[in-house]
mmCIF file of C-alpha atoms and ligand atoms in Angstrom:
data_model
loop_
_atom_site.group_PDB
_atom_site.id
_atom_site.type_symbol
_atom_site.label_atom_id
_atom_site.label_comp_id
_atom_site.label_asym_id
_atom_site.label_seq_id
_atom_site.Cartn_x
_atom_site.Cartn_y
_atom_site.Cartn_z
ATOM 1 C CA UNK A 16 14.547 57.582 -21.727
ATOM 2 C CA UNK A 17 10.860 57.894 -22.656
ATOM 3 C CA UNK A 18 9.658 55.769 -25.502
ATOM 4 C CA UNK A 19 6.016 55.218 -26.347
ATOM 5 C CA UNK A 20 4.624 51.697 -26.039
ATOM 6 C CA UNK A 21 5.080 49.487 -29.087
ATOM 7 C CA UNK A 22 2.003 48.577 -31.120
ATOM 8 C CA UNK A 23 1.787 44.812 -30.876
ATOM 9 C CA UNK A 24 0.836 43.707 -34.361
ATOM 10 C CA UNK A 25 0.963 40.035 -33.281
ATOM 11 C CA UNK A 26 -2.201 40.723 -31.250
ATOM 12 C CA UNK A 27 -3.989 42.361 -34.162
ATOM 13 C CA UNK A 28 -3.175 39.437 -36.435
ATOM 14 C CA UNK A 29 -0.940 36.559 -35.310
ATOM 15 C CA UNK A 30 -0.501 35.487 -38.953
ATOM 16 C CA UNK A 31 1.375 38.595 -40.110
ATOM 17 C CA UNK A 32 4.867 37.530 -41.080
ATOM 18 C CA UNK A 33 6.140 40.829 -42.498
ATOM 19 C CA UNK A 34 5.666 44.502 -41.852
ATOM 20 C CA UNK A 35 7.358 47.881 -42.097
ATOM 21 C CA UNK A 36 8.223 49.682 -38.856
ATOM 22 C CA UNK A 37 9.731 53.002 -37.827
ATOM 23 C CA UNK A 38 12.915 52.926 -35.751
ATOM 24 C CA UNK A 39 12.395 54.804 -32.473
ATOM 25 C CA UNK A 40 15.465 54.005 -30.468
ATOM 26 C CA UNK A 41 18.663 52.012 -30.691
ATOM 27 C CA UNK A 42 20.998 51.178 -27.761
ATOM 28 C CA UNK A 43 24.021 48.999 -27.021
ATOM 29 C CA UNK A 44 23.931 47.461 -23.546
ATOM 30 C CA UNK A 45 26.826 46.689 -21.161
ATOM 31 C CA UNK A 46 27.217 43.251 -22.804
ATOM 32 C CA UNK A 47 27.672 44.889 -26.245
ATOM 33 C CA UNK A 48 24.239 43.656 -27.343
ATOM 34 C CA UNK A 49 22.345 45.829 -29.825
ATOM 35 C CA UNK A 50 18.705 46.541 -28.953
ATOM 36 C CA UNK A 51 16.180 48.385 -31.126
ATOM 37 C CA UNK A 52 12.639 49.609 -30.428
ATOM 38 C CA UNK A 53 10.074 50.493 -33.122
ATOM 39 C CA UNK A 54 6.642 52.067 -33.324
ATOM 40 C CA UNK A 55 5.166 48.617 -34.029
ATOM 41 C CA UNK A 56 6.294 45.005 -34.326
ATOM 42 C CA UNK A 57 5.277 41.542 -35.454
ATOM 43 C CA UNK A 58 7.897 39.946 -33.139
ATOM 44 C CA UNK A 59 6.463 38.305 -30.028
ATOM 45 C CA UNK A 60 8.648 38.797 -26.904
ATOM 46 C CA UNK A 61 9.398 35.960 -24.463
ATOM 47 C CA UNK A 62 6.517 35.707 -22.012
ATOM 48 C CA UNK A 63 3.724 33.573 -20.595
ATOM 49 C CA UNK A 64 5.653 30.390 -21.264
ATOM 50 C CA UNK A 65 6.053 31.180 -24.963
ATOM 51 C CA UNK A 66 9.570 31.808 -26.356
ATOM 52 C CA UNK A 67 10.290 34.894 -28.467
ATOM 53 C CA UNK A 68 10.152 35.032 -32.246
ATOM 54 C CA UNK A 69 13.198 35.216 -34.490
ATOM 55 C CA UNK A 70 13.687 36.493 -38.039
ATOM 56 C CA UNK A 71 15.187 39.530 -39.751
ATOM 57 C CA UNK A 72 14.969 43.275 -39.353
ATOM 58 C CA UNK A 73 16.430 44.637 -42.583
ATOM 59 C CA UNK A 74 19.580 42.525 -43.049
ATOM 60 C CA UNK A 75 20.058 42.034 -39.296
ATOM 61 C CA UNK A 76 19.246 38.803 -37.574
ATOM 62 C CA UNK A 77 16.846 38.981 -34.610
ATOM 63 C CA UNK A 78 18.444 37.071 -31.703
ATOM 64 C CA UNK A 79 16.098 37.927 -28.820
ATOM 65 C CA UNK A 80 12.913 39.886 -28.154
ATOM 66 C CA UNK A 81 11.943 41.284 -24.758
ATOM 67 C CA UNK A 82 9.164 43.487 -23.442
ATOM 68 C CA UNK A 83 9.975 46.185 -20.871
ATOM 69 C CA UNK A 84 7.241 48.542 -19.709
ATOM 70 C CA UNK A 85 5.195 48.161 -22.838
ATOM 71 C CA UNK A 86 8.172 48.607 -25.161
ATOM 72 C CA UNK A 87 9.250 45.641 -27.270
ATOM 73 C CA UNK A 88 13.031 45.500 -27.576
ATOM 74 C CA UNK A 89 14.645 43.533 -30.392
ATOM 75 C CA UNK A 90 18.203 42.278 -30.026
ATOM 76 C CA UNK A 91 19.872 42.237 -33.455
ATOM 77 C CA UNK A 92 23.265 40.797 -34.418
ATOM 78 C CA UNK A 93 24.705 44.155 -35.577
ATOM 79 C CA UNK A 94 23.536 47.787 -35.242
ATOM 80 C CA UNK A 95 21.285 49.413 -37.837
ATOM 81 C CA UNK A 96 22.817 52.266 -39.815
ATOM 82 C CA UNK A 97 22.095 55.381 -37.777
ATOM 83 C CA UNK A 98 19.977 57.327 -40.286
ATOM 84 C CA UNK A 99 17.574 54.490 -41.137
ATOM 85 C CA UNK A 100 13.949 55.364 -40.305
ATOM 86 C CA UNK A 101 11.666 52.811 -41.976
ATOM 87 C CA UNK A 102 12.679 49.192 -41.986
ATOM 88 C CA UNK A 103 11.268 45.864 -43.088
ATOM 89 C CA UNK A 104 10.609 43.065 -40.534
ATOM 90 C CA UNK A 105 10.435 39.412 -41.531
ATOM 91 C CA UNK A 106 9.561 36.710 -39.017
ATOM 92 C CA UNK A 107 10.654 33.042 -38.938
ATOM 93 C CA UNK A 108 7.134 31.739 -39.479
ATOM 94 C CA UNK A 109 8.013 28.042 -38.961
ATOM 95 C CA UNK A 110 9.168 28.820 -35.442
ATOM 96 C CA UNK A 111 6.161 31.015 -34.648
ATOM 97 C CA UNK A 112 3.645 28.496 -36.006
ATOM 98 C CA UNK A 113 5.304 25.796 -33.890
ATOM 99 C CA UNK A 114 4.988 27.979 -30.785
ATOM 100 C CA UNK A 115 1.345 28.741 -31.618
ATOM 101 C CA UNK A 116 0.619 25.033 -31.979
ATOM 102 C CA UNK A 117 2.355 24.102 -28.714
ATOM 103 C CA UNK A 118 0.773 26.968 -26.780
ATOM 104 C CA UNK A 119 -2.787 26.529 -28.055
ATOM 105 C CA UNK A 120 -2.384 22.757 -27.662
ATOM 106 C CA UNK A 121 -1.419 23.358 -24.045
ATOM 107 C CA UNK A 122 -4.557 25.448 -23.467
ATOM 108 C CA UNK A 123 -6.712 22.646 -24.892
ATOM 109 C CA UNK A 124 -4.939 19.886 -22.952
ATOM 110 C CA UNK A 125 -5.034 21.875 -19.711
ATOM 111 C CA UNK A 126 -8.742 22.616 -20.188
ATOM 112 C CA UNK A 127 -9.408 18.922 -20.889
ATOM 113 C CA UNK A 128 -7.642 17.959 -17.625
ATOM 114 C CA UNK A 129 -9.642 20.589 -15.733
ATOM 115 C CA UNK A 130 -12.935 19.422 -17.267
ATOM 116 C CA UNK A 131 -12.346 15.703 -16.772
ATOM 117 C CA UNK A 132 -10.466 15.608 -13.476
ATOM 118 C CA UNK A 133 -10.628 19.142 -12.036
ATOM 119 C CA UNK A 134 -6.855 19.156 -12.372
ATOM 120 C CA UNK A 135 -5.607 22.725 -12.694
ATOM 121 C CA UNK A 136 -2.426 23.492 -14.633
ATOM 122 C CA UNK A 137 0.088 25.225 -12.364
ATOM 123 C CA UNK A 138 2.840 25.860 -14.882
ATOM 124 C CA UNK A 139 3.743 25.389 -18.529
ATOM 125 C CA UNK A 140 7.118 24.982 -20.177
ATOM 126 C CA UNK A 141 7.541 25.137 -23.945
ATOM 127 C CA UNK A 142 10.814 23.292 -24.598
ATOM 128 C CA UNK A 143 12.887 22.828 -27.726
ATOM 129 C CA UNK A 144 11.606 19.315 -28.359
ATOM 130 C CA UNK A 145 8.689 18.738 -26.017
ATOM 131 C CA UNK A 146 6.415 20.692 -23.683
ATOM 132 C CA UNK A 147 5.504 20.044 -20.059
ATOM 133 C CA UNK A 148 2.705 21.136 -17.770
ATOM 134 C CA UNK A 149 2.550 20.680 -14.000
ATOM 135 C CA UNK A 150 -0.920 19.498 -12.998
ATOM 136 C CA UNK A 151 -2.412 19.883 -9.554
ATOM 137 C CA UNK A 152 -3.250 16.191 -9.153
ATOM 138 C CA UNK A 153 -1.787 13.317 -7.159
ATOM 139 C CA UNK A 154 -2.271 10.367 -9.470
ATOM 140 C CA UNK A 155 -2.588 9.850 -13.209
ATOM 141 C CA UNK A 156 -3.272 6.446 -14.731
ATOM 142 C CA UNK A 157 -2.819 5.326 -18.354
ATOM 143 C CA UNK A 158 -6.605 5.242 -18.793
ATOM 144 C CA UNK A 159 -7.046 8.777 -17.462
ATOM 145 C CA UNK A 160 -4.291 10.142 -19.719
ATOM 146 C CA UNK A 161 -5.750 8.361 -22.726
ATOM 147 C CA UNK A 162 -9.212 9.741 -22.009
ATOM 148 C CA UNK A 163 -7.984 13.328 -21.604
ATOM 149 C CA UNK A 164 -5.839 13.074 -24.739
ATOM 150 C CA UNK A 165 -8.818 11.797 -26.741
ATOM 151 C CA UNK A 166 -10.980 14.660 -25.432
ATOM 152 C CA UNK A 167 -8.317 17.244 -26.328
ATOM 153 C CA UNK A 168 -7.925 15.836 -29.832
ATOM 154 C CA UNK A 169 -11.712 15.868 -30.239
ATOM 155 C CA UNK A 170 -11.670 19.632 -29.559
ATOM 156 C CA UNK A 171 -8.944 19.945 -32.222
ATOM 157 C CA UNK A 172 -10.963 17.955 -34.759
ATOM 158 C CA UNK A 173 -14.088 20.000 -34.123
ATOM 159 C CA UNK A 174 -12.087 22.940 -35.485
ATOM 160 C CA UNK A 175 -13.565 25.378 -32.986
ATOM 161 C CA UNK A 176 -12.904 29.121 -33.025
ATOM 162 C CA UNK A 177 -10.121 30.525 -30.881
ATOM 163 C CA UNK A 178 -10.535 34.203 -30.137
ATOM 164 C CA UNK A 179 -8.627 36.651 -27.995
ATOM 165 C CA UNK A 180 -9.873 39.887 -26.466
ATOM 166 C CA UNK A 181 -8.806 42.443 -23.907
ATOM 167 C CA UNK A 182 -11.289 42.815 -21.065
ATOM 168 C CA UNK A 183 -11.643 45.032 -18.012
ATOM 169 C CA UNK A 184 -12.227 43.607 -14.530
ATOM 170 C CA UNK A 185 -15.972 44.082 -14.788
ATOM 171 C CA UNK A 186 -16.239 42.129 -18.019
ATOM 172 C CA UNK A 187 -13.951 39.493 -16.600
ATOM 173 C CA UNK A 188 -16.625 38.496 -14.064
ATOM 174 C CA UNK A 189 -18.822 37.235 -16.897
ATOM 175 C CA UNK A 190 -16.375 34.553 -17.926
ATOM 176 C CA UNK A 191 -16.006 31.188 -16.168
ATOM 177 C CA UNK A 192 -12.263 31.423 -15.491
ATOM 178 C CA UNK A 193 -10.492 28.507 -13.835
ATOM 179 C CA UNK A 194 -7.572 30.614 -12.723
ATOM 180 C CA UNK A 195 -7.273 34.275 -11.754
ATOM 181 C CA UNK A 196 -5.265 36.384 -14.206
ATOM 182 C CA UNK A 197 -1.736 37.251 -13.043
ATOM 183 C CA UNK A 198 -2.050 40.861 -14.291
ATOM 184 C CA UNK A 199 -4.592 43.512 -13.280
ATOM 185 C CA UNK A 200 -4.507 45.728 -16.350
ATOM 186 C CA UNK A 201 -4.771 44.819 -20.021
ATOM 187 C CA UNK A 202 -6.218 41.419 -19.207
ATOM 188 C CA UNK A 203 -6.335 39.381 -22.360
ATOM 189 C CA UNK A 204 -8.556 36.335 -22.585
ATOM 190 C CA UNK A 205 -7.974 33.520 -25.043
ATOM 191 C CA UNK A 206 -11.328 31.901 -25.604
ATOM 192 C CA UNK A 207 -12.485 28.611 -27.064
ATOM 193 C CA UNK A 208 -16.263 29.118 -26.636
ATOM 194 C CA UNK A 209 -18.012 26.719 -24.232
ATOM 195 C CA UNK A 210 -14.685 25.084 -23.426
ATOM 196 C CA UNK A 211 -11.907 27.352 -22.218
ATOM 197 C CA UNK A 212 -11.539 30.959 -21.022
ATOM 198 C CA UNK A 213 -7.900 31.534 -20.284
ATOM 199 C CA UNK A 214 -6.052 34.739 -19.334
ATOM 200 C CA UNK A 215 -3.048 34.629 -21.659
ATOM 201 C CA UNK A 216 -0.705 36.940 -23.536
ATOM 202 C CA UNK A 217 0.461 34.379 -26.121
ATOM 203 C CA UNK A 218 -0.176 34.052 -29.819
ATOM 204 C CA UNK A 219 -2.792 31.517 -30.880
ATOM 205 C CA UNK A 220 -4.194 30.296 -34.211
ATOM 206 C CA UNK A 221 -7.757 31.226 -35.184
ATOM 207 C CA UNK A 222 -9.123 27.705 -35.063
ATOM 208 C CA UNK A 223 -8.368 24.567 -33.032
ATOM 209 C CA UNK A 224 -7.915 22.532 -36.234
ATOM 210 C CA UNK A 225 -4.632 24.372 -36.905
ATOM 211 C CA UNK A 226 -3.226 23.075 -33.629
ATOM 212 C CA UNK A 227 -2.862 19.542 -35.000
ATOM 213 C CA UNK A 228 -2.488 16.266 -33.081
ATOM 214 C CA UNK A 229 -1.838 16.394 -29.325
ATOM 215 C CA UNK A 230 0.232 13.503 -27.971
ATOM 216 C CA UNK A 231 0.896 12.756 -24.302
ATOM 217 C CA UNK A 232 4.381 11.223 -24.060
ATOM 218 C CA UNK A 233 4.881 10.461 -20.375
ATOM 219 C CA UNK A 234 4.462 11.838 -16.859
ATOM 220 C CA UNK A 235 6.095 11.668 -13.444
ATOM 221 C CA UNK A 236 5.455 12.824 -9.897
ATOM 222 C CA UNK A 237 7.158 16.142 -9.269
ATOM 223 C CA UNK A 238 6.948 18.044 -5.969
ATOM 224 C CA UNK A 239 3.500 16.678 -5.125
ATOM 225 C CA UNK A 240 2.128 17.335 -8.616
ATOM 226 C CA UNK A 241 2.107 15.500 -11.914
ATOM 227 C CA UNK A 242 4.576 16.740 -14.529
ATOM 228 C CA UNK A 243 3.218 15.748 -17.927
ATOM 229 C CA UNK A 244 5.241 15.806 -21.149
ATOM 230 C CA UNK A 245 3.549 16.205 -24.525
ATOM 231 C CA UNK A 246 3.937 17.403 -28.105
ATOM 232 C CA UNK A 247 1.526 19.200 -30.410
ATOM 233 C CA UNK A 248 1.057 19.641 -34.171
ATOM 234 C CA UNK A 249 4.020 19.173 -36.475
ATOM 235 C CA UNK A 250 6.188 18.079 -33.539
ATOM 236 C CA UNK A 251 3.828 15.157 -32.926
ATOM 237 C CA UNK A 252 3.999 14.078 -36.560
ATOM 238 C CA UNK A 253 7.813 14.334 -36.604
ATOM 239 C CA UNK A 254 8.032 12.363 -33.384
ATOM 240 C CA UNK A 255 5.873 9.584 -34.763
ATOM 241 C CA UNK A 256 8.002 9.510 -37.929
ATOM 242 C CA UNK A 257 11.223 9.098 -35.962
ATOM 243 C CA UNK A 258 9.645 6.446 -33.701
ATOM 244 C CA UNK A 259 8.556 4.498 -36.769
ATOM 245 C CA UNK A 260 11.994 4.758 -38.334
ATOM 246 C CA UNK A 261 13.478 3.378 -35.121
ATOM 247 C CA UNK A 262 10.923 0.548 -34.982
ATOM 248 C CA UNK A 263 11.679 -0.377 -38.590
ATOM 249 C CA UNK A 264 15.407 -0.420 -37.833
ATOM 250 C CA UNK A 265 14.989 -2.606 -34.757
ATOM 251 C CA UNK A 266 12.596 -4.910 -36.628
ATOM 252 C CA UNK A 267 15.195 -5.336 -39.358
ATOM 253 C CA UNK A 268 17.884 -6.137 -36.774
ATOM 254 C CA UNK A 269 15.657 -8.740 -35.142
ATOM 255 C CA UNK A 270 14.500 -10.044 -38.524
ATOM 256 C CA UNK A 271 10.834 -9.643 -37.762
ATOM 257 C CA UNK A 272 8.003 -7.174 -38.337
ATOM 258 C CA UNK A 273 6.587 -4.695 -35.827
ATOM 259 C CA UNK A 274 3.954 -7.145 -34.570
ATOM 260 C CA UNK A 275 6.643 -9.745 -33.876
ATOM 261 C CA UNK A 276 8.969 -7.399 -31.962
ATOM 262 C CA UNK A 277 7.838 -8.264 -28.453
ATOM 263 C CA UNK A 278 8.088 -11.977 -29.097
ATOM 264 C CA UNK A 279 11.522 -11.563 -30.682
ATOM 265 C CA UNK A 280 12.853 -9.641 -27.664
ATOM 266 C CA UNK A 281 11.421 -12.215 -25.223
ATOM 267 C CA UNK A 282 13.067 -14.991 -27.269
ATOM 268 C CA UNK A 283 16.396 -13.144 -27.213
ATOM 269 C CA UNK A 284 16.191 -12.680 -23.448
ATOM 270 C CA UNK A 285 15.443 -16.403 -22.932
ATOM 271 C CA UNK A 286 18.321 -17.394 -25.222
ATOM 272 C CA UNK A 287 20.660 -15.027 -23.453
ATOM 273 C CA UNK A 288 19.835 -16.358 -19.993
ATOM 274 C CA UNK A 289 20.243 -19.962 -21.238
ATOM 275 C CA UNK A 290 23.681 -19.072 -22.621
ATOM 276 C CA UNK A 291 24.623 -17.328 -19.378
ATOM 277 C CA UNK A 292 23.660 -20.439 -17.392
ATOM 278 C CA UNK A 293 25.626 -22.667 -19.723
ATOM 279 C CA UNK A 294 28.626 -20.395 -19.465
ATOM 280 C CA UNK A 295 28.439 -20.503 -15.676
ATOM 281 C CA UNK A 296 28.420 -24.298 -15.737
ATOM 282 C CA UNK A 297 31.342 -24.467 -18.154
ATOM 283 C CA UNK A 298 33.289 -22.013 -15.986
ATOM 284 C CA UNK A 299 32.679 -24.134 -12.910
ATOM 285 C CA UNK A 300 33.826 -27.242 -14.748
ATOM 286 C CA UNK A 301 36.955 -25.441 -15.875
ATOM 287 C CA UNK A 302 37.655 -24.314 -12.309
ATOM 288 C CA UNK A 303 37.280 -27.840 -11.094
ATOM 289 C CA UNK A 304 39.822 -29.094 -13.707
ATOM 290 C CA UNK A 305 42.086 -26.248 -12.701
ATOM 291 C CA UNK A 306 41.861 -27.226 -9.034
ATOM 292 C CA UNK A 307 42.942 -30.800 -9.869
ATOM 293 C CA UNK A 308 45.840 -29.408 -11.900
ATOM 294 C CA UNK A 309 46.966 -27.172 -9.004
ATOM 295 C CA UNK A 310 46.691 -30.018 -6.521
ATOM 296 C CA UNK A 311 49.154 -31.997 -8.659
ATOM 297 C CA UNK A 312 51.728 -29.234 -8.197
ATOM 298 C CA UNK A 313 51.318 -29.131 -4.403
ATOM 299 C CA UNK A 314 54.465 -28.691 -2.292
ATOM 300 C CA UNK A 315 54.690 -31.163 0.561
ATOM 301 C CA UNK A 316 54.755 -29.857 4.150
ATOM 302 C CA UNK A 317 54.837 -31.989 7.296
ATOM 303 C CA UNK A 318 51.259 -33.428 7.603
ATOM 304 C CA UNK A 319 50.027 -30.822 5.126
ATOM 305 C CA UNK A 320 50.470 -29.641 1.544
ATOM 306 C CA UNK A 321 50.900 -26.115 0.176
ATOM 307 C CA UNK A 322 49.424 -24.918 -3.100
ATOM 308 C CA UNK A 323 50.190 -21.477 -4.462
ATOM 309 C CA UNK A 324 49.854 -19.612 -7.731
ATOM 310 C CA UNK A 325 50.190 -16.028 -9.010
ATOM 311 C CA UNK A 326 47.849 -14.628 -11.687
ATOM 312 C CA UNK A 327 48.122 -11.487 -13.773
ATOM 313 C CA UNK A 328 44.441 -10.583 -13.386
ATOM 314 C CA UNK A 329 41.531 -12.664 -12.173
ATOM 315 C CA UNK A 330 38.363 -11.747 -10.260
ATOM 316 C CA UNK A 331 38.713 -12.396 -6.519
ATOM 317 C CA UNK A 332 35.429 -14.407 -6.264
ATOM 318 C CA UNK A 333 36.804 -16.789 -8.903
ATOM 319 C CA UNK A 334 39.990 -17.329 -6.879
ATOM 320 C CA UNK A 335 37.928 -17.876 -3.720
ATOM 321 C CA UNK A 336 35.924 -20.517 -5.556
ATOM 322 C CA UNK A 337 39.076 -22.161 -6.907
ATOM 323 C CA UNK A 338 40.679 -22.217 -3.442
ATOM 324 C CA UNK A 339 37.578 -23.855 -1.968
ATOM 325 C CA UNK A 340 37.489 -26.474 -4.716
ATOM 326 C CA UNK A 341 41.068 -27.430 -3.769
ATOM 327 C CA UNK A 342 40.472 -27.551 -0.009
ATOM 328 C CA UNK A 343 37.304 -29.632 -0.523
ATOM 329 C CA UNK A 344 39.413 -32.278 -2.279
ATOM 330 C CA UNK A 345 42.440 -32.098 0.017
ATOM 331 C CA UNK A 346 41.420 -31.442 3.619
ATOM 332 C CA UNK A 347 45.035 -30.931 4.709
ATOM 333 C CA UNK A 348 45.771 -28.368 1.952
ATOM 334 C CA UNK A 349 46.823 -24.769 2.544
ATOM 335 C CA UNK A 350 46.170 -22.561 -0.493
ATOM 336 C CA UNK A 351 47.536 -19.127 -1.371
ATOM 337 C CA UNK A 352 46.338 -17.531 -4.634
ATOM 338 C CA UNK A 353 47.335 -14.017 -5.687
ATOM 339 C CA UNK A 354 46.137 -11.732 -8.452
ATOM 340 C CA UNK A 355 47.250 -8.395 -9.886
ATOM 341 C CA UNK A 356 45.286 -6.092 -12.143
ATOM 342 C CA UNK A 357 43.677 -2.915 -10.848
ATOM 343 C CA UNK A 358 44.395 -4.161 -7.306
ATOM 344 C CA UNK A 359 46.842 -6.632 -5.736
ATOM 345 C CA UNK A 360 44.709 -9.167 -3.914
ATOM 346 C CA UNK A 361 45.171 -12.587 -2.370
ATOM 347 C CA UNK A 362 43.132 -15.483 -0.998
ATOM 348 C CA UNK A 363 44.228 -17.815 1.779
ATOM 349 C CA UNK A 364 42.243 -21.024 2.297
ATOM 350 C CA UNK A 365 42.744 -24.337 4.060
ATOM 351 C CA UNK A 366 41.028 -27.691 4.505
ATOM 352 C CA UNK A 367 39.418 -28.853 7.760
ATOM 353 C CA UNK A 368 42.401 -31.033 8.694
ATOM 354 C CA UNK A 369 45.059 -28.364 8.072
ATOM 355 C CA UNK A 370 44.749 -26.988 11.643
ATOM 356 C CA UNK A 371 45.833 -23.468 10.967
ATOM 357 C CA UNK A 372 43.803 -20.211 11.098
ATOM 358 C CA UNK A 373 43.537 -18.356 7.812
ATOM 359 C CA UNK A 374 42.338 -15.080 9.429
ATOM 360 C CA UNK A 375 45.396 -15.151 11.691
ATOM 361 C CA UNK A 376 47.682 -15.715 8.714
ATOM 362 C CA UNK A 377 46.120 -12.824 6.748
ATOM 363 C CA UNK A 378 46.332 -10.570 9.822
ATOM 364 C CA UNK A 379 50.109 -11.180 9.929
ATOM 365 C CA UNK A 380 50.559 -10.476 6.203
ATOM 366 C CA UNK A 381 48.508 -7.247 6.046
ATOM 367 C CA UNK A 382 50.807 -4.908 8.037
ATOM 368 C CA UNK A 383 53.739 -5.933 5.822
ATOM 369 C CA UNK A 384 51.890 -4.890 2.633
ATOM 370 C CA UNK A 385 49.934 -1.924 4.071
ATOM 371 C CA UNK A 386 46.763 -3.779 3.205
ATOM 372 C CA UNK A 387 43.240 -4.442 4.391
ATOM 373 C CA UNK A 388 41.309 -7.667 4.646
ATOM 374 C CA UNK A 389 39.808 -10.382 6.812
ATOM 375 C CA UNK A 390 37.909 -13.648 6.877
ATOM 376 C CA UNK A 391 37.427 -16.762 8.960
ATOM 377 C CA UNK A 392 39.460 -19.782 10.000
ATOM 378 C CA UNK A 393 39.006 -21.617 6.699
ATOM 379 C CA UNK A 394 39.146 -18.758 4.173
ATOM 380 C CA UNK A 395 40.364 -15.176 4.335
ATOM 381 C CA UNK A 396 41.457 -12.552 1.832
ATOM 382 C CA UNK A 397 43.274 -9.272 1.622
ATOM 383 C CA UNK A 398 44.310 -6.429 -0.660
ATOM 384 C CA UNK A 399 47.743 -4.817 -0.642
ATOM 385 C CA UNK A 400 48.933 -1.271 -1.328
ATOM 386 C CA UNK A 401 49.818 -0.801 -4.985
ATOM 387 C CA UNK A 402 53.525 -0.245 -4.200
ATOM 388 C CA UNK A 403 53.997 -3.967 -3.444
ATOM 389 C CA UNK A 404 54.537 -6.434 -6.277
ATOM 390 C CA UNK A 405 52.738 -9.745 -6.286
ATOM 391 C CA UNK A 406 56.114 -11.486 -5.826
ATOM 392 C CA UNK A 407 56.815 -9.417 -2.704
ATOM 393 C CA UNK A 408 53.409 -10.192 -1.231
ATOM 394 C CA UNK A 409 53.978 -13.833 -2.086
ATOM 395 C CA UNK A 410 57.331 -13.875 -0.273
ATOM 396 C CA UNK A 411 55.911 -12.194 2.856
ATOM 397 C CA UNK A 412 52.944 -14.563 2.903
ATOM 398 C CA UNK A 413 55.276 -17.596 2.713
ATOM 399 C CA UNK A 414 57.434 -16.239 5.528
ATOM 400 C CA UNK A 415 54.393 -15.639 7.725
ATOM 401 C CA UNK A 416 53.046 -19.113 6.966
ATOM 402 C CA UNK A 417 56.300 -20.780 8.007
ATOM 403 C CA UNK A 418 56.429 -18.655 11.174
ATOM 404 C CA UNK A 419 52.867 -19.757 11.993
ATOM 405 C CA UNK A 420 53.565 -23.416 11.328
ATOM 406 C CA UNK A 421 56.717 -23.411 13.492
ATOM 407 C CA UNK A 422 54.771 -22.133 16.510
HETATM 408 ZN ZN1 ZN B 23 -1.488 30.716 -22.677
#
C-alpha cells in the first residue's frame, strides 16, 4: 500500500485546533481497530516523549495517533462512511496545550540543568499527572534544585521566543547542541535563542511565557542517575491548589493555622508517646496484680506449687512477663500458661528453687502436639499444631510434668 506522507499541520502552526482533511485510506487491523490516513492533519502522533492528541474526526472519536513511514494514522472508535472524502478534524485543545506546556517546560528545565551543572537529560517521560527526566548527575541537593528551578522560571518569565525549524546536517553544525539528534534526516530544532538548541519533534508554544510555572516535586537516585519529578503550567497551579486544600483540612483537624502545623504535630507526637508510656506502666501494674491473683489459686505439689491458666487470646510476650512475675514472687512455683487465637501457644516457667528444667518439659510436650519451641531452664515456650485444642495441650503438659517430677 503506497500512501503519500501526511502534511503535518501541527508543525506549520501548533495552535490550529480545527481543519478540513481529505480521506486517503481507511483500514481495520487484526485487533478490529479502525485506522484512517488523510492528506493532512492537526493531530500529533505519539513520539519524542510526547503523547498523541485526541479529539474528533467528523463524529468519530480519535483514540490513538501513530506515525508510520511519514504517514499519520488515526485510530477512530468506528469506521467512517465509505464515500466520505472531506472531513472536519477537531482537537482536544486542553490536552494538547497541557502537553505543550509539559514538553516545553522540560526543554527549559533540562537546559537549566545543563547550564548550571552540566547535567545532560538522558530521558523524558510525560506522565498523566507528573513528568520525569533522568539527569546524568550523581548528586542533587535541595539548594541545587532550587537554583535550577529559579533559573528555569526566570526563562519563563522573560517570555522568550520559542522557534522550530528543519535543518540539514551542514546547518546543524552552526548550532551549539548539547546532544546529537537521534535522526539523520528532517532534523528539527526547537530553539530558545541564546539558551537552548534542542533536536525535537514535539509541539511547543511560541513563547516561554505560555509554559507557565515549573515546579520540581522530588527526585531519587535511579540506575546511577537522578530521576527528577516535576510539573509545568496548569498542572503546577492545580497541584498547589490541592496541596493548599489538604493543608487547610489538616489545619482544621489540628485546630491551628498553617504556620502552627509543625508545632501542633510535634505536640501530638509528644502527647502520644507520654500516653504510650503511661499505658505501658498501667499494663505492668495490672500484670503484677494478676500474678498475685494467680498465685492465690496455686495447686500445692510436694515442695513446690503449680499455677496454670488458659486464655482465649493473649500475646505470648505478655504471658512470658506474667509467668516471670509469678516465679519472682514464688521461687518454688511452676507455671504453665496457654493461649489460643491465631496460634495455640504456651509458656512454661519456674522459680530458682523449683529444681526442674523448663526446656526439658517443653521438649517432652512438643512431639505430642506436633509443635515447635524451646527455651532455657527457667523459661521455655512452644506452639502447637492447630488440630490440638488448648485443653488437650494442657492435659499433655500436666502428664509430662508429673512424669518429670516422679523421676
Ligand atoms: Zn523535545
